[in-house]
Coordinates of C-alpha atoms and ligand atoms in Angstrom, one line a residue:
X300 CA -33.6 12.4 4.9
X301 CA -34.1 9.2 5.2
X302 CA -31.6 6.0 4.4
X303 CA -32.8 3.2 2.0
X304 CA -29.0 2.0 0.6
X305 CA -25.5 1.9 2.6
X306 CA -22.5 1.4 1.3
X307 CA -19.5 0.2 3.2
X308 CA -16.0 1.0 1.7
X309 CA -13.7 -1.7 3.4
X310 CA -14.9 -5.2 4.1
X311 CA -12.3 -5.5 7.2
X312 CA -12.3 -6.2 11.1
X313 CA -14.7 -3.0 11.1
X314 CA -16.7 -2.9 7.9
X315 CA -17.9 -6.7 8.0
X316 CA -19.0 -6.7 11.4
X317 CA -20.2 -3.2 11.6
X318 CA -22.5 -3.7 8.3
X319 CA -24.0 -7.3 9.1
X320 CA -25.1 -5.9 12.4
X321 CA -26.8 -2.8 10.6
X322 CA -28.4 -5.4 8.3
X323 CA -30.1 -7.6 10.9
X324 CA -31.3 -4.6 13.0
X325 CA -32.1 -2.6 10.1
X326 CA -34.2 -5.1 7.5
X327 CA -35.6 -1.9 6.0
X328 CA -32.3 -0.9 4.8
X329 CA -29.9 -2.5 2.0
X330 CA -26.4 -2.7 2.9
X331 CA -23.3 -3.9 0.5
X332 CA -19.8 -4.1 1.8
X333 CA -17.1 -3.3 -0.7
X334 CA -13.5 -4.2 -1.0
X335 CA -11.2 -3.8 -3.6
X336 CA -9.6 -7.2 -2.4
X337 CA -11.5 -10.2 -4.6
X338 CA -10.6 -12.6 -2.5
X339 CA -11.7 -10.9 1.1
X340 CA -15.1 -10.7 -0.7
X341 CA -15.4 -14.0 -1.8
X342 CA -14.5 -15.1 1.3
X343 CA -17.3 -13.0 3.2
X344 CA -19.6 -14.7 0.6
X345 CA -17.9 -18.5 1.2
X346 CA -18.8 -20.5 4.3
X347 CA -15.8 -19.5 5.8
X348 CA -15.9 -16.0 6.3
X349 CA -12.4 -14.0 6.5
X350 CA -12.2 -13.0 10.3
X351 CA -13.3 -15.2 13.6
X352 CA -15.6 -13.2 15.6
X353 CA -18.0 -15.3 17.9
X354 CA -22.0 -14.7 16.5
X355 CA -20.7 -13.4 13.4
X356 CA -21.5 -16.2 11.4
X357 CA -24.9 -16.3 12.3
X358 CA -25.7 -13.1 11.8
X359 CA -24.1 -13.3 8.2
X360 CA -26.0 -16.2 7.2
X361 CA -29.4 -14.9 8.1
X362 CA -28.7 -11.5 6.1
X363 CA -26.2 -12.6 3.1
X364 CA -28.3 -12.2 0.6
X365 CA -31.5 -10.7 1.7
X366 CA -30.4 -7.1 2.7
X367 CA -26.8 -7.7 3.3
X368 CA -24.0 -8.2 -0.1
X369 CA -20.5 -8.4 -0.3
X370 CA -19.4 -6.8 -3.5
X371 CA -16.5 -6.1 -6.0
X372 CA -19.2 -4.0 -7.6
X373 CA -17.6 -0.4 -5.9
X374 CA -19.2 1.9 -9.1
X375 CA -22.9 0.9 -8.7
X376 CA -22.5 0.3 -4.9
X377 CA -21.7 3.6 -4.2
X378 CA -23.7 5.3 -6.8
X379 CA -27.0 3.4 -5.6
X380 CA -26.4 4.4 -1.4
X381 CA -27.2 7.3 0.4
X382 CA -24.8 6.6 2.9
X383 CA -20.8 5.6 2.6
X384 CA -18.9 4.3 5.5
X385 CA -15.6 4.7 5.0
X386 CA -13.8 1.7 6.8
X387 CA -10.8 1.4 5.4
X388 CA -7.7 0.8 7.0
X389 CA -4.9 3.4 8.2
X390 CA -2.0 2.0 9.2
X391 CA 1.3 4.3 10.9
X392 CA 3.6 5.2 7.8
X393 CA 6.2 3.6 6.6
X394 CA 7.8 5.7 4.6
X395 CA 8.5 9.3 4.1
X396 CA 7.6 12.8 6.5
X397 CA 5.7 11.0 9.9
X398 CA 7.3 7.7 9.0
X399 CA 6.8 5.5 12.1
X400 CA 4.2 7.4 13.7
X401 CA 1.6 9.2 11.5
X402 CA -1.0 7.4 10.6
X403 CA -0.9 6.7 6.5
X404 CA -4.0 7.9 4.9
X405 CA -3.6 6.9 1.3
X406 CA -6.6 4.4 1.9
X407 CA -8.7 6.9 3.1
X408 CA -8.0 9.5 0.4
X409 CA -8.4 6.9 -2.2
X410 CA -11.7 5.7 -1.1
X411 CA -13.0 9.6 -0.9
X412 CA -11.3 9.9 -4.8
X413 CA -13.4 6.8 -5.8
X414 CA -16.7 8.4 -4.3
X415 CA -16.1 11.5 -6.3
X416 CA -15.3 10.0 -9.4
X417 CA -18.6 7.7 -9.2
X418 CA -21.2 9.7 -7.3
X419 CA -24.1 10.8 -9.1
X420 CA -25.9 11.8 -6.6
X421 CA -26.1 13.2 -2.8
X422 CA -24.4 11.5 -0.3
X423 CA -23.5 11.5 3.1
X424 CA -20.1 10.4 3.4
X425 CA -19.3 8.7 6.9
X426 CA -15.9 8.2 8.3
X427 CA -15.5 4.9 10.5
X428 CA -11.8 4.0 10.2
X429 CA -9.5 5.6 12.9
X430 CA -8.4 9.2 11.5
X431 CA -6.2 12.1 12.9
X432 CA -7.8 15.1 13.8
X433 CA -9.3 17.3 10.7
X434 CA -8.8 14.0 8.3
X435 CA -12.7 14.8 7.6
X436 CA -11.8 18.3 6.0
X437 CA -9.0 15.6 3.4
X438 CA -12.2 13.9 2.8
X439 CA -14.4 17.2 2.2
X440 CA -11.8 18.8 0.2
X441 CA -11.2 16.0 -2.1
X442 CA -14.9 15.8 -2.6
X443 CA -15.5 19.4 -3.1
X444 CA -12.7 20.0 -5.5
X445 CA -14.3 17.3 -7.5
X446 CA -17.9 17.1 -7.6
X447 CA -20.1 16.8 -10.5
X448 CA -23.0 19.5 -10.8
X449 CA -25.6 18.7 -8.4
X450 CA -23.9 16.3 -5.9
X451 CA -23.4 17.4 -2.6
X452 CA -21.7 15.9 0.2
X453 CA -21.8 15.8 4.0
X454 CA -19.1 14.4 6.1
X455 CA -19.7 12.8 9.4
X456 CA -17.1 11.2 11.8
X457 CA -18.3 8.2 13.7
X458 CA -15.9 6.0 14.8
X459 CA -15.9 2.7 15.8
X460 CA -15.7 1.6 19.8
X461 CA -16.1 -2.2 19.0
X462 CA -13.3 -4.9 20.4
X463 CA -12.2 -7.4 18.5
X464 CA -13.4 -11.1 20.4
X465 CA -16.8 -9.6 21.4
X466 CA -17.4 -7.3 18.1
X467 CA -20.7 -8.5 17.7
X468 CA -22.0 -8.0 21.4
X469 CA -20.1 -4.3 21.2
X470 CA -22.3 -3.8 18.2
X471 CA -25.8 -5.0 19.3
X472 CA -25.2 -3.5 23.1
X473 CA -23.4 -0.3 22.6
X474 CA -22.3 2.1 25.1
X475 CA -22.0 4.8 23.5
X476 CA -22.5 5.6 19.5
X477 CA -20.9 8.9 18.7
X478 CA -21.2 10.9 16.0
X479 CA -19.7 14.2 14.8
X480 CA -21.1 16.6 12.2
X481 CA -20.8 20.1 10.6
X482 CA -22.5 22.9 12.7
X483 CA -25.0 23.6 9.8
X484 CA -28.6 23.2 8.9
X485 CA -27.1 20.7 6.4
X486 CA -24.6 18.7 8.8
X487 CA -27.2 18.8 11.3
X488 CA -29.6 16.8 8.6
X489 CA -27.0 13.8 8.1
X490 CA -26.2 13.3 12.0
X491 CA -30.0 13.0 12.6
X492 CA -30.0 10.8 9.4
X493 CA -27.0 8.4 10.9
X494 CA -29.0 8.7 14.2
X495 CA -31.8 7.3 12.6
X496 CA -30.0 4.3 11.4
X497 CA -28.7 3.7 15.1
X498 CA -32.1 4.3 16.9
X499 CA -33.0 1.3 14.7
X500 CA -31.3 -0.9 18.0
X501 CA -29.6 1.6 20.3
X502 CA -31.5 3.4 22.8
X503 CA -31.0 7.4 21.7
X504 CA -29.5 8.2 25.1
X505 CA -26.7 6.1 24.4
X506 CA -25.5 8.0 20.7
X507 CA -23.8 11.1 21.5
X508 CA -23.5 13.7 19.1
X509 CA -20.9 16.4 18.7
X510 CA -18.6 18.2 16.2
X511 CA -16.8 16.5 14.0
X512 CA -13.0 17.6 15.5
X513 CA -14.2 16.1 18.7
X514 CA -15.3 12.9 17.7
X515 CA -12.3 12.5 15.8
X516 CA -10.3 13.0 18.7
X517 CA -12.3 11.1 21.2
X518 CA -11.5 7.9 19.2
X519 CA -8.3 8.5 19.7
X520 CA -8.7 9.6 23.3
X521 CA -10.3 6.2 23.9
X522 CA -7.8 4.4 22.5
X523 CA -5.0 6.4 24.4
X524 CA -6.8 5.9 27.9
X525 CA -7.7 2.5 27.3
X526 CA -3.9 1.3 26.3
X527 CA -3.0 3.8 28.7
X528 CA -4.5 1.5 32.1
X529 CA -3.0 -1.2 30.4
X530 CA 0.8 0.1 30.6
X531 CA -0.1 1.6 34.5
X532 CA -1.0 -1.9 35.6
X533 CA 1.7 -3.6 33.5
X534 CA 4.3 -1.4 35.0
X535 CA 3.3 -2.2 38.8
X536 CA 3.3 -5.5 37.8
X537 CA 7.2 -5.0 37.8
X538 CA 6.5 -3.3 41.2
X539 CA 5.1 -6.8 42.5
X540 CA 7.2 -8.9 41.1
X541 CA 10.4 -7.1 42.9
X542 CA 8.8 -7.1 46.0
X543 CA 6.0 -9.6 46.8
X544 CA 3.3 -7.6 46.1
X545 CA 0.3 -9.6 43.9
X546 CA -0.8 -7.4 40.6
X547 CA -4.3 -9.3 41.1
X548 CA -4.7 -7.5 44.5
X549 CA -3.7 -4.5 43.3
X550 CA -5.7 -4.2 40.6
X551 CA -8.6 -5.2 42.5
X552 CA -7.8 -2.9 45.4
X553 CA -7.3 0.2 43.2
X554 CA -10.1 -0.8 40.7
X555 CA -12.9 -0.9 43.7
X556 CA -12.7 2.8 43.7
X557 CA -15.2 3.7 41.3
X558 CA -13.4 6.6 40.3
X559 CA -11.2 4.1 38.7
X560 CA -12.9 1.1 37.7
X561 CA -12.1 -2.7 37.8
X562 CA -11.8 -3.2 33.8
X563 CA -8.7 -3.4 32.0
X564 CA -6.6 -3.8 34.7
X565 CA -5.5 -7.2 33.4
X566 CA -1.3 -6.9 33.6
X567 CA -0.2 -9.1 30.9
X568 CA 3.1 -9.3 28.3
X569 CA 1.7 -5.9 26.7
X570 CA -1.2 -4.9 24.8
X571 CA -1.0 -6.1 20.8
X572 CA -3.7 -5.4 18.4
X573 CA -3.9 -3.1 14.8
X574 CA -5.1 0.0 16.7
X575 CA -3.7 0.7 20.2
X576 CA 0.0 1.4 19.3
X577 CA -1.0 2.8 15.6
X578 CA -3.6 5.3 17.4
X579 CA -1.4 6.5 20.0
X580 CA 1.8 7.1 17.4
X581 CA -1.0 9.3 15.8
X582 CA -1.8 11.4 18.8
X583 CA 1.6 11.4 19.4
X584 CA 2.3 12.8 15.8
X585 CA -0.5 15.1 15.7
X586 CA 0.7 16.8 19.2
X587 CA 4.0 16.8 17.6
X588 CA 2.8 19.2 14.9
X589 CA 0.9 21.1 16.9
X590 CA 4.2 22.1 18.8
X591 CA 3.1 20.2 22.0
X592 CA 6.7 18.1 22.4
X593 CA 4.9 17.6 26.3
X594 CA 2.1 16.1 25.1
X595 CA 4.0 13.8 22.5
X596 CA 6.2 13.1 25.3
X597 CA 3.4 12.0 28.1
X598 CA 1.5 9.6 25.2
X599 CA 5.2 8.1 23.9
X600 CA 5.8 6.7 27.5
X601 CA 2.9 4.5 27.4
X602 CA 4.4 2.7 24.0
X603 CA 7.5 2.6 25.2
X604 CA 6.8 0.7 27.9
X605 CA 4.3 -1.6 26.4
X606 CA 7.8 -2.9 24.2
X607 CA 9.8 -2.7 27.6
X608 CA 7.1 -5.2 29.2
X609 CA 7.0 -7.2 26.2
X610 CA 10.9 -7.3 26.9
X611 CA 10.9 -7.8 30.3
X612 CA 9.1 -11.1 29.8
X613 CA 11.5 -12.3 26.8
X614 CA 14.1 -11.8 29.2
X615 CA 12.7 -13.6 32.2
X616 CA 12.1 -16.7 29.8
X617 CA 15.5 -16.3 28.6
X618 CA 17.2 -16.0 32.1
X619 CA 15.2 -18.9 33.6
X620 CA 16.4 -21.4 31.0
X621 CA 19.9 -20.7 32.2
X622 CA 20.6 -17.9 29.9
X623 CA 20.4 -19.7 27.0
X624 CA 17.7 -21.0 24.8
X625 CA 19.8 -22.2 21.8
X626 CA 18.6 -25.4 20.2
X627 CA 15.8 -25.7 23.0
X628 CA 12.0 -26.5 22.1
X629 CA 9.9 -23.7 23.5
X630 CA 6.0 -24.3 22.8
X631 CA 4.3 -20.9 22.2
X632 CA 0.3 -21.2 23.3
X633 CA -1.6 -18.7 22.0
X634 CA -0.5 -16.3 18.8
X635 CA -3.6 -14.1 18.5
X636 CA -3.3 -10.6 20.1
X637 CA -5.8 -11.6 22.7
X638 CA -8.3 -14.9 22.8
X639 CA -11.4 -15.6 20.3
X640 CA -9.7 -14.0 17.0
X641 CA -7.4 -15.3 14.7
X642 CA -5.8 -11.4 14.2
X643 CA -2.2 -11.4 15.0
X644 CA -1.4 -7.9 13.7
X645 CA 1.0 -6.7 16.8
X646 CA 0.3 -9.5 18.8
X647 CA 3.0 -9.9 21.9
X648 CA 3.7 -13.4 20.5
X649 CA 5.3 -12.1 17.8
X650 CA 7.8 -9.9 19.8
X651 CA 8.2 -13.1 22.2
X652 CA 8.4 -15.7 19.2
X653 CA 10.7 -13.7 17.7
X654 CA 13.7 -12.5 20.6
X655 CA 13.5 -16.1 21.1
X656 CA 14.2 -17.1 17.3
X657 CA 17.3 -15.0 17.5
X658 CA 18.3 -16.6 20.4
X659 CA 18.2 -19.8 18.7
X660 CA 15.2 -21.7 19.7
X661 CA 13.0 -24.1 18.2
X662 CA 9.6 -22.7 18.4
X663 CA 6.3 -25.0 18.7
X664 CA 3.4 -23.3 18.1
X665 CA -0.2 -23.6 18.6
X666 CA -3.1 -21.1 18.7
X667 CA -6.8 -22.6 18.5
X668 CA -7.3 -19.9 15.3
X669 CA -4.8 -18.5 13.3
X670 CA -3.9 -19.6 10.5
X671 CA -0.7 -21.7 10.3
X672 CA 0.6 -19.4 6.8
X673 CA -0.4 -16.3 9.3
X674 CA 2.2 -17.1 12.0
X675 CA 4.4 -18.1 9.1
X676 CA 3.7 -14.9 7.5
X677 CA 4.7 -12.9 10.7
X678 CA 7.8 -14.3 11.9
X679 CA 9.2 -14.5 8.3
X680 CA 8.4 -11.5 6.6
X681 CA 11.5 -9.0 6.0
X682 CA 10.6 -6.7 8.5
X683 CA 11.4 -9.5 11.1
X684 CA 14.4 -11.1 9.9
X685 CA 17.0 -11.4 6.8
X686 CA 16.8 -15.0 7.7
X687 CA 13.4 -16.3 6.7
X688 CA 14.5 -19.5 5.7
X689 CA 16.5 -20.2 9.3
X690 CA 13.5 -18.6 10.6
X691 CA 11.1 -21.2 8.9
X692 CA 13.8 -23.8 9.7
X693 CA 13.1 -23.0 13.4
X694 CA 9.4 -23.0 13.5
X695 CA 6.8 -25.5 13.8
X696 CA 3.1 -24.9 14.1
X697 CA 0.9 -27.7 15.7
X698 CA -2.9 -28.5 15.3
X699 CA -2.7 -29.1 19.3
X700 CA -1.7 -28.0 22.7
X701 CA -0.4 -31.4 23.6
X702 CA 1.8 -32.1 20.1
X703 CA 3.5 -28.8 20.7
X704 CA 4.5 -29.3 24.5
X705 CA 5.9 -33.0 23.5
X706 CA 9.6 -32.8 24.7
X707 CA 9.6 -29.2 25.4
X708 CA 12.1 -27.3 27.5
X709 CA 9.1 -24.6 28.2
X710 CA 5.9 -23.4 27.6
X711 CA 5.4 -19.8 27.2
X712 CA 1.8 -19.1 26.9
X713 CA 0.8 -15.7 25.1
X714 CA -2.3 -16.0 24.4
X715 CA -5.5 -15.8 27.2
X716 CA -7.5 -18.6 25.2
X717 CA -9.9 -20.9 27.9
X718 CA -9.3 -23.9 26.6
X719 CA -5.3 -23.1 27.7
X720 CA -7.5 -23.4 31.5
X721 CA -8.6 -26.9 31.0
X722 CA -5.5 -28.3 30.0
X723 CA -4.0 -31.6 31.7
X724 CA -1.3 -30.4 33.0
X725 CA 0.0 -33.5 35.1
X726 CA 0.0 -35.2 31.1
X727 CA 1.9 -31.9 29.9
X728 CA 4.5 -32.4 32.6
X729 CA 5.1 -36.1 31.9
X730 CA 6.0 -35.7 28.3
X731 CA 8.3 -32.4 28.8
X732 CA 12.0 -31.8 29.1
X733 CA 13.0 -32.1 32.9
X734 CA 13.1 -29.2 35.0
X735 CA 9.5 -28.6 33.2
X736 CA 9.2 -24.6 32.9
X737 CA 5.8 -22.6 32.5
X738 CA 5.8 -18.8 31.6
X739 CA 2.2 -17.6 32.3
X740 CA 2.1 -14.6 30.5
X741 CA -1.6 -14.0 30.7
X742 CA -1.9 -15.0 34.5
X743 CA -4.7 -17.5 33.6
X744 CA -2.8 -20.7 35.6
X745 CA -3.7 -22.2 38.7
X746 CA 0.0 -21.8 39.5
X747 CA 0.1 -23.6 43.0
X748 CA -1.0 -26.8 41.3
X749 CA 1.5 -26.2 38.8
X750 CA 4.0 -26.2 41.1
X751 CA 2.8 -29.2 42.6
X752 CA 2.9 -31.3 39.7
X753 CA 6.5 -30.3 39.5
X754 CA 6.9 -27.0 36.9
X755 CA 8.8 -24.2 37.4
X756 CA 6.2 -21.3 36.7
X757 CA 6.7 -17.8 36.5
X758 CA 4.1 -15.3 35.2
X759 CA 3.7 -11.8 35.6
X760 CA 3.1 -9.3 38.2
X761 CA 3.6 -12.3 41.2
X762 CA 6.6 -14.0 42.5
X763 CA 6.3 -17.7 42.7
Ligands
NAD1026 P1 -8.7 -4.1 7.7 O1 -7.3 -4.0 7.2 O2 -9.2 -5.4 8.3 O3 -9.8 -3.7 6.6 C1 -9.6 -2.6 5.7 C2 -10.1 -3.1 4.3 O4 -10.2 -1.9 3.5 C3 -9.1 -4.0 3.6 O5 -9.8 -5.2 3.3 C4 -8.8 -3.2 2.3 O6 -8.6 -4.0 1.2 C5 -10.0 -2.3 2.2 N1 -9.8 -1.1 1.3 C6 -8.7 -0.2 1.3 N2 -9.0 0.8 0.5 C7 -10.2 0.5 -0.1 C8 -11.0 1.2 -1.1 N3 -10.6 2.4 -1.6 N4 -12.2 0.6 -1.4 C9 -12.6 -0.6 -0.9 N5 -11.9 -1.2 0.0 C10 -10.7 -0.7 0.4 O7 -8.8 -2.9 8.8 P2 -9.8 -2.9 10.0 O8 -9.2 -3.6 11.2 O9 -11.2 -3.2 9.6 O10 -9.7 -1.3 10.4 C11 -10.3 -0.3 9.6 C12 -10.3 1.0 10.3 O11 -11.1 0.9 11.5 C13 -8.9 1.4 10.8 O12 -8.9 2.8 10.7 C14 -8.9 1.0 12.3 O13 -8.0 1.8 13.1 C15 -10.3 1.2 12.7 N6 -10.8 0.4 13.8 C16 -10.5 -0.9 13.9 C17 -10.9 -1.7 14.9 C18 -10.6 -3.2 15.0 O14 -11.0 -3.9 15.9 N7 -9.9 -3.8 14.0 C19 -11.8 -1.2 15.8 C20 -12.2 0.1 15.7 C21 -11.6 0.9 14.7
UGA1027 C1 -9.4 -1.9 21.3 C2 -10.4 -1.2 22.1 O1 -10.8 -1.9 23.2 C3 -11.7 -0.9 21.3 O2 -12.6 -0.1 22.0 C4 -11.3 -0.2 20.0 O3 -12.4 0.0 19.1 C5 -10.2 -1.0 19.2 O4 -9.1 -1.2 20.1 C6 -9.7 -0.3 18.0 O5 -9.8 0.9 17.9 O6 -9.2 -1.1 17.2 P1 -9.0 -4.5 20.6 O7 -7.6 -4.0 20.3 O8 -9.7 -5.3 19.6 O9 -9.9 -3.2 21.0 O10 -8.9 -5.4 21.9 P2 -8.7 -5.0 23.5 O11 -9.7 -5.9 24.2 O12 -8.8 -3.6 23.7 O13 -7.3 -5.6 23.8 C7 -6.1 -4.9 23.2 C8 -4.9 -5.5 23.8 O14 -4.7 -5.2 25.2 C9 -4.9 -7.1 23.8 O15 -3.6 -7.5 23.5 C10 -5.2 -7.5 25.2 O16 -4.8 -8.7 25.6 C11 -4.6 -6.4 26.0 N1 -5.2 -6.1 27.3 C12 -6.5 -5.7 27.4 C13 -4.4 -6.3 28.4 O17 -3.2 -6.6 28.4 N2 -5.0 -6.0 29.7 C14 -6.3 -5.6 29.8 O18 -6.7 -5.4 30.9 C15 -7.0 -5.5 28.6

């Protein structure tokens, strides 16, 4: 079987990314992204394209055009492709049975009812977004109960590994592609087809193939694990803070055994991002209805104490300035969920930004990419507060590190971006409220020569 035309259903974090890197390492094939936002495709066909991702522009420009499109055009797109990635998003519910926790799959179910209504022809239908387990069998039965004579369907999980920050290098220099398919002569066809596509760039030792259940629940495993050596270290980093102890040390102690590993062992103010929380909530959900309260119960710490660390920080901030933060400026560096995006979705900042509205401060923030409406957008919205307009009234966004720190109390920095390193701080310090405070969330200071221009620095995981 081979694949001439892909079709991407979601032109998001994953889908854009994803498809432009299939594009330039696959010039054979044509690939068009489709969204049913207008404006997210315009943008992906504007100069400035909807998400930050270092490389990505280049990589757009040389395909747009040629063999990559961005399209409204969802009918022909998916009627003309052998292939359909399914990359929309699924975010936890809101509402209704599994509010909170499972993962809402309305987009997902939508996007299969739009390939059944317009396919005319074979397809192999491929699930990208993040799923629960058996959310290929929605897809397949969806499909099934409504396909016209002729057109059949194969459904393959293959989720996506990338981070965002470094999508592009994820993409080009996978680990690991995996992909999960039916046990038939059939589903065994479409895997080797996807594999195909893949081989184009990514050495065949590196895609792993297996059913489909198990690659569902492997993305979610990763995810789980991953988030899961984030909380470990976070909590020590209480550890050290109570008693001397340097998280640093630790984490490089314990991550020289190779067992373990030295990545992610950053302790910071808590993990943020669209996926680690939702993905976990899922598993947690999913062992829920499979009458596995133990398993729910070991996965629900890990959340739980991603908000206590987020907390714990908030509190140290809050204590330091003598208890009291009401009518003080606070500058915020860094919004993103982690440096090089401009994605804020359950970013620590917002938590921070937040505890620290309610407490009555005057926030100044700055973050190198997102968009000044975007932090607006997430401290204001009515999820956050009945207040917005005290809220708004409170808030100030700067195009600069140094116009935000002007006459500040503190600076609470959230966000791990470099150019937070190069700062001058002995400037900083002469234009700030006296005693000058620093909260280093991120641990990216030189904190002794903080100290010795005059701050009062505290960060996390080491006492100062
Ligand atoms: P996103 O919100 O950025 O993008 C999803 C897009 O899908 C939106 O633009 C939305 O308008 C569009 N959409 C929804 N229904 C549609 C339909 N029927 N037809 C066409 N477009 C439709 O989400 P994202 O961050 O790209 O994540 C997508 C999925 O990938 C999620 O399941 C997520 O868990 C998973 N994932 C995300 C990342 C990441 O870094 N963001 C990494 C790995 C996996
Ligand atoms: C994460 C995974 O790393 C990807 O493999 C996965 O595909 C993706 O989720 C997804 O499914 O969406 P992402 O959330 O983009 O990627 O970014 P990460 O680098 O994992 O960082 C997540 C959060 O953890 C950030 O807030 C980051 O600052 C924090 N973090 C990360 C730490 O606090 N310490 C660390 O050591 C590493």
């Amino acid at each position: 079987m081979v694949i001439e035309k892909i079709c991407c259903l979601g032109a998001g974090y994953v889908g854009g990314p994803t498809c432009s890197v299939i594009a330039w390492k696959c010039p054979d094939i044509k690939v068009t992204v489709c969204d049913k936002s207008i404006e997210r495709i315009n943008q992906w066909n504007s100069d400035k394209l909807p998400i930050y991702e270092p490389g990505l522009d280049e990589v757009v420009k040389e395909c747009r055009g040629k063999n990559l499109f961005f399209s409204t055009d969802i009918a022909n797109s998916i009627q003309e492709a052998d292939l359909i990635f399914i990359s929309v998003n699924t975010p936890t519910k809101t509402i209704g049975n599994g509010k909170g926790r499972a993962a809402d799959l309305k987009y997902i179910e939508g996007a299969a009812r739009m390939i059944a209504d317009l396919a005319t022809s074979n397809k192999i239908v491929v699930e990208k977004s993040t799923v629960p387990v058996k959310a290929a069998e929605i897809i397949m039965k969806i499909l099934r109960a409504n396909t016209k004579p002729g057109v059949e369907y194969q459904i393959l999980s293959n989720p996506e590994f990338l981070a965002e920050g470094t999508a592009i290098v994820d993409l080009v220099e996978s680990e690991r592609v995996l992909i999960g398919g039916e046990d038939t002569p059939e589903g065994q066809k479409a895997v080797q087809a996807l594999c195909w596509v893949y081989e184009h760039w990514i050495p065949a030792k590196n895609i792993l193939t297996t059913n489909t259940w198990s690659s569902e629940l492997s993305k979610l495993a990763a995810n789980a694990f991953l988030a899961q050596r984030i909380s470990s270290i976070n909590s020590l980093s209480a550890v050290c803070e109570a008693t001397g102890a340097d998280v640093s040390e630790v984490a490089r102690a314990v991550g020289r055994d190779s067992r373990i590993g030295p990545k992610f062992l950053e302790a910071s103010i808590g993990f943020g991002g669209s996926c680690f929380q939702k993905d976990i909530l899922n598993l947690i959900y999913l062992s829920e209805c499979l009458n596995l309260p133990e398993v729910a119960a070991y996965w629900q710490q890990v959340v739980s104490f991603n908000d206590y660390q987020k907390n714990r920080f908030t509190r140290k901030v809050i204590e330091s300035l003598f208890n009291t933060v009401s009518d003080k400026k606070i500058a915020i560096l860094g919004f993103s969920f982690k440096k090089n995006t401009g994605d804020t979705r359950e970013s620590p900042a917002i938590c921070v930004s937040k505890t620290l509205l309610d407490e009555g401060a005057k926030l100044h923030i700055y973050d190198p990419k997102v968009e000044t409406d975007q932090i607006y957008y997430e401290l204001t919205h009515p999820q956050v507060t009945n207040e917005p307009e005290v809220a708004r009234k409170n808030i100030e966004i700067h195009s600069s590190a140094y116009s935000a720190v002007t006459g500040a109390h503190a600076i609470v920095l959230c966000t791990e971006w470099d150019e937070f390193k190069e700062l001058d701080f002995k400037k900083i310090y002469n234009v700030m409220m006296k005693p000058a405070y620093i909260f280093d969330g991120r641990k990216i200071l030189d904190h002794e020569a903080l100290i010795n221009i005059g701050f009062h620095v505290q960060t996390i995981g080491k006492r100062l």
